[in-house]
Short mmCIF file of C-alpha atoms in Angstrom, two decimals:
data_model
loop_
_atom_site.label_atom_id
_atom_site.label_comp_id
_atom_site.label_asym_id
_atom_site.label_seq_id
_atom_site.Cartn_x
_atom_site.Cartn_y
_atom_site.Cartn_z
CA SER A 1 124.76 133.53 264.48
CA ALA A 2 127.38 134.03 261.67
CA VAL A 3 129.05 137.44 261.25
CA ILE A 4 129.52 137.94 257.64
CA SER A 5 131.67 140.97 256.29
CA GLN A 6 131.25 142.10 252.93
CA LYS A 7 133.29 144.26 250.81
CA PRO A 8 132.99 146.96 249.41
CA SER A 9 129.81 147.88 250.47
CA ARG A 10 129.22 150.12 247.44
CA ASP A 11 131.26 151.19 244.10
CA ILE A 12 130.47 152.96 240.99
CA CYS A 13 132.40 151.40 238.29
CA GLN A 14 132.61 152.31 234.42
CA ARG A 15 131.20 149.97 231.49
CA GLY A 16 133.29 147.29 230.58
CA THR A 17 135.38 147.08 233.78
CA SER A 18 135.03 144.33 236.56
CA LEU A 19 134.16 144.43 239.94
CA THR A 20 135.33 141.38 242.63
CA ILE A 21 132.79 141.30 245.73
CA GLN A 22 134.37 139.81 248.93
CA CYS A 23 132.61 137.49 251.50
CA GLN A 24 134.32 136.78 254.99
CA VAL A 25 132.44 134.72 257.58
CA ASP A 26 133.50 134.10 260.71
CA SER A 27 133.00 130.48 261.23
CA GLN A 28 132.95 127.71 258.74
CA VAL A 29 129.93 127.16 256.71
CA THR A 30 128.79 124.34 254.25
CA MET A 31 126.60 126.41 251.99
CA MET A 32 127.30 129.91 250.66
CA PHE A 33 125.18 131.93 248.30
CA TRP A 34 125.38 134.93 246.32
CA TYR A 35 122.05 136.76 245.62
CA ARG A 36 121.00 139.88 243.23
CA GLN A 37 118.57 142.25 244.12
CA GLN A 38 117.83 144.81 241.59
CA PRO A 39 115.90 148.02 242.42
CA GLY A 40 112.39 147.26 243.18
CA GLN A 41 112.89 143.70 242.80
CA SER A 42 113.37 140.57 245.11
CA LEU A 43 116.13 138.74 245.39
CA THR A 44 117.49 136.46 242.87
CA LEU A 45 119.91 133.63 243.29
CA ILE A 46 122.79 134.06 241.28
CA ALA A 47 125.03 130.59 242.38
CA THR A 48 126.04 128.53 245.21
CA ALA A 49 129.64 128.78 246.10
CA ASN A 50 130.97 125.43 246.39
CA GLN A 51 134.16 124.85 248.49
CA GLY A 52 136.69 123.24 246.14
CA SER A 53 134.90 123.12 243.03
CA GLU A 54 132.95 125.08 240.52
CA ALA A 55 130.03 127.03 241.57
CA THR A 56 126.37 126.13 240.72
CA TYR A 57 124.72 128.71 238.54
CA GLU A 58 121.22 129.26 238.45
CA SER A 59 119.35 129.82 235.22
CA GLY A 60 120.22 132.81 233.20
CA PHE A 61 123.73 133.33 235.10
CA VAL A 62 126.75 132.33 233.84
CA ILE A 63 130.38 131.53 235.00
CA ASP A 64 132.00 134.11 232.39
CA LYS A 65 129.93 136.76 233.66
CA PHE A 66 129.76 136.09 237.19
CA PRO A 67 132.87 133.90 238.26
CA ILE A 68 132.87 133.08 242.04
CA SER A 69 135.64 131.52 243.91
CA ARG A 70 135.46 129.82 247.13
CA PRO A 71 138.85 128.60 248.45
CA ASN A 72 137.98 127.78 252.01
CA LEU A 73 134.84 127.16 254.20
CA THR A 74 134.98 130.72 255.28
CA PHE A 75 135.54 132.79 252.24
CA SER A 76 133.96 133.56 248.84
CA THR A 77 134.40 136.32 246.24
CA LEU A 78 132.13 137.10 243.48
CA THR A 79 133.33 138.93 240.34
CA VAL A 80 131.01 141.02 237.95
CA SER A 81 132.66 141.00 234.53
CA ASN A 82 132.53 143.50 231.71
CA MET A 83 129.85 145.46 233.44
CA SER A 84 126.89 146.97 231.96
CA PRO A 85 124.37 149.68 233.34
CA GLU A 86 121.76 146.48 233.74
CA ASP A 87 124.48 145.00 236.22
CA SER A 88 123.53 148.05 238.42
CA SER A 89 122.00 145.99 241.68
CA ILE A 90 122.41 144.90 245.06
CA TYR A 91 124.85 142.09 245.49
CA LEU A 92 124.28 139.82 248.78
CA CYS A 93 126.34 137.04 250.20
CA SER A 94 124.76 134.64 252.32
CA VAL A 95 125.27 131.55 254.55
CA GLU A 96 123.22 128.47 255.91
CA TYR A 97 124.19 126.67 259.08
CA GLY A 98 122.65 123.21 259.00
CA ALA A 99 120.03 121.73 256.77
CA ASN A 100 116.96 123.82 256.28
CA GLU A 101 118.15 126.49 258.73
CA LYS A 102 118.12 130.22 258.42
CA LEU A 103 120.18 132.04 256.20
CA PHE A 104 122.31 135.04 257.17
CA PHE A 105 123.18 137.75 254.70
CA GLY A 106 125.84 140.17 254.49
CA SER A 107 125.09 143.84 254.40
CA GLY A 108 125.54 143.59 250.60
CA THR A 109 127.29 145.60 247.87
CA GLN A 110 125.57 148.50 246.00
CA LEU A 111 126.90 148.48 242.63
CA SER A 112 126.19 151.17 240.00
CA VAL A 113 127.59 151.19 236.65
CA LEU A 114 127.65 154.32 234.26
CA ALA B 1 108.92 123.96 240.70
CA GLN B 2 108.90 126.17 243.78
CA SER B 3 107.08 129.73 243.84
CA VAL B 4 106.03 132.45 246.36
CA ALA B 5 103.99 135.44 246.06
CA GLN B 6 103.42 138.39 247.97
CA PRO B 7 100.44 140.05 246.56
CA GLU B 8 100.64 143.80 247.95
CA ASP B 9 103.54 146.15 247.23
CA GLN B 10 102.98 148.15 250.13
CA VAL B 11 101.24 147.90 253.35
CA ASN B 12 99.93 150.89 255.50
CA VAL B 13 99.18 150.65 258.98
CA ALA B 14 98.86 152.83 261.81
CA GLU B 15 101.02 152.38 264.82
CA GLY B 16 99.09 150.44 267.68
CA ASN B 17 97.06 148.66 265.03
CA PRO B 18 97.48 144.74 264.23
CA LEU B 19 99.43 144.29 260.47
CA THR B 20 99.28 141.60 258.37
CA VAL B 21 101.46 140.85 255.43
CA LYS B 22 100.21 138.24 252.88
CA CYS B 23 102.41 135.58 251.58
CA THR B 24 101.32 132.45 249.35
CA TYR B 25 103.33 129.40 248.11
CA SER B 26 103.32 126.74 245.53
CA VAL B 27 105.57 123.67 245.89
CA SER B 28 105.17 120.13 244.89
CA GLY B 29 106.19 118.45 248.54
CA ASN B 30 106.11 119.98 251.80
CA PRO B 31 107.24 123.66 252.18
CA TYR B 32 109.75 124.79 254.30
CA LEU B 33 108.90 128.88 254.82
CA PHE B 34 110.67 131.74 255.86
CA TRP B 35 110.05 135.36 256.70
CA TYR B 36 112.81 138.03 256.34
CA VAL B 37 113.16 141.78 256.76
CA GLN B 38 115.45 144.12 255.53
CA TYR B 39 115.75 147.56 256.89
CA PRO B 40 117.12 150.68 254.91
CA ASN B 41 120.94 150.40 253.85
CA ARG B 42 120.91 146.93 255.72
CA GLY B 43 121.07 143.30 254.72
CA LEU B 44 118.25 140.81 255.33
CA GLN B 45 117.55 139.52 258.87
CA PHE B 46 115.74 136.13 259.67
CA LEU B 47 112.32 136.73 261.17
CA LEU B 48 111.11 133.16 261.67
CA LYS B 49 110.48 129.80 259.78
CA TYR B 50 107.85 127.19 259.74
CA ILE B 51 109.39 123.58 259.22
CA THR B 52 106.85 121.40 260.48
CA GLY B 53 104.88 121.27 263.90
CA ASP B 54 102.60 123.91 265.15
CA ASN B 55 100.81 126.08 262.25
CA LEU B 56 101.42 129.13 264.38
CA VAL B 57 105.19 130.14 264.16
CA LYS B 58 106.62 132.88 266.57
CA GLY B 59 109.78 134.94 265.55
CA SER B 60 111.82 137.95 266.58
CA TYR B 61 110.32 141.18 267.35
CA GLY B 62 107.14 140.17 268.41
CA PHE B 63 106.23 138.86 264.59
CA GLU B 64 104.31 135.54 264.26
CA ALA B 65 102.96 133.88 261.05
CA GLU B 66 100.31 131.24 260.39
CA PHE B 67 100.65 128.02 257.89
CA ASN B 68 97.41 127.16 256.27
CA LYS B 69 98.20 124.08 254.09
CA SER B 70 95.25 124.32 252.54
CA GLN B 71 95.10 128.04 251.40
CA THR B 72 98.80 127.59 250.75
CA SER B 73 99.41 130.80 252.82
CA PHE B 74 101.89 131.85 255.55
CA HIS B 75 100.94 135.28 256.29
CA LEU B 76 102.86 137.45 258.71
CA LYS B 77 101.06 139.12 261.48
CA LYS B 78 102.08 141.26 264.52
CA PRO B 79 99.19 142.26 267.33
CA SER B 80 100.59 145.78 267.78
CA ALA B 81 102.52 147.55 265.09
CA LEU B 82 105.46 149.98 265.90
CA VAL B 83 106.73 152.68 263.69
CA SER B 84 110.21 151.03 263.91
CA ASP B 85 108.67 148.01 262.08
CA SER B 86 108.72 150.02 258.81
CA ALA B 87 110.73 148.16 256.47
CA LEU B 88 110.64 145.60 253.66
CA TYR B 89 109.54 141.94 254.10
CA PHE B 90 110.63 138.95 252.12
CA CYS B 91 108.53 135.80 252.35
CA ALA B 92 110.78 132.70 251.37
CA VAL B 93 110.00 129.17 250.58
CA ARG B 94 111.90 126.14 249.66
CA ASP B 95 110.59 122.66 248.51
CA TYR B 96 111.59 119.38 250.24
CA GLY B 97 114.31 118.08 248.50
CA TYR B 98 115.57 121.49 247.07
CA SER B 99 118.57 123.12 248.43
CA THR B 100 117.77 126.87 247.37
CA LEU B 101 115.45 129.41 248.67
CA THR B 102 112.87 131.37 246.09
CA PHE B 103 111.97 134.80 247.62
CA GLY B 104 108.92 136.76 247.19
CA LYS B 105 109.01 140.40 245.54
CA GLY B 106 108.73 141.83 248.92
CA THR B 107 106.05 143.86 250.67
CA MET B 108 106.99 147.57 251.93
CA LEU B 109 105.52 147.96 255.31
CA LEU B 110 104.89 151.34 256.67
CA VAL B 111 103.92 152.02 260.19
CA SER B 112 102.41 155.75 260.70
CA PRO B 113 102.90 157.40 264.02
#
């Protein structure tokens, strides 16, 4: 199994500011993903973080709002830019081992935007 | 396109009774199906998966799920519920050829003593 360290675990931010969330995995993984879990809703995939190239964003998510870095096979960051109260959510880092295998999740970042 | 539905927002069960959490899916090819559990203030944990083979899949903590292709369902079951099973359960599906999972909206399971 993978050990995923995600930080910060929670933050309260002001409207218009940006927050960068870090995800560190204890071993090299091919696939890393960023999810959003809005209050009372399911998990929505934001993007797939690709090592050495631009992230692949899902419909409704854009790089300017959610820039992602993946400098190596064990680390990724997600930035939530120019935040508004609608961005208040839990953001989850996830990794996959192998093909069609299970996902491992970080403990999440609880973001509140005032 | 791939989608998954969890028709119940909440399931209430008394401890010791059997439990079922429902999930139906829609894919164009062969489905890969998963169940995850989220305990309060914690990330999601993998419970079980169906890729191919036996329709009855056994997973962690005594949970199992039955794949029913004709009904496009993958219901989660446990013969005897524990209070500690109370959590939020997510069903997820991946269609063959897709690289990403689609999650259901989640079902809150509450097991009463």
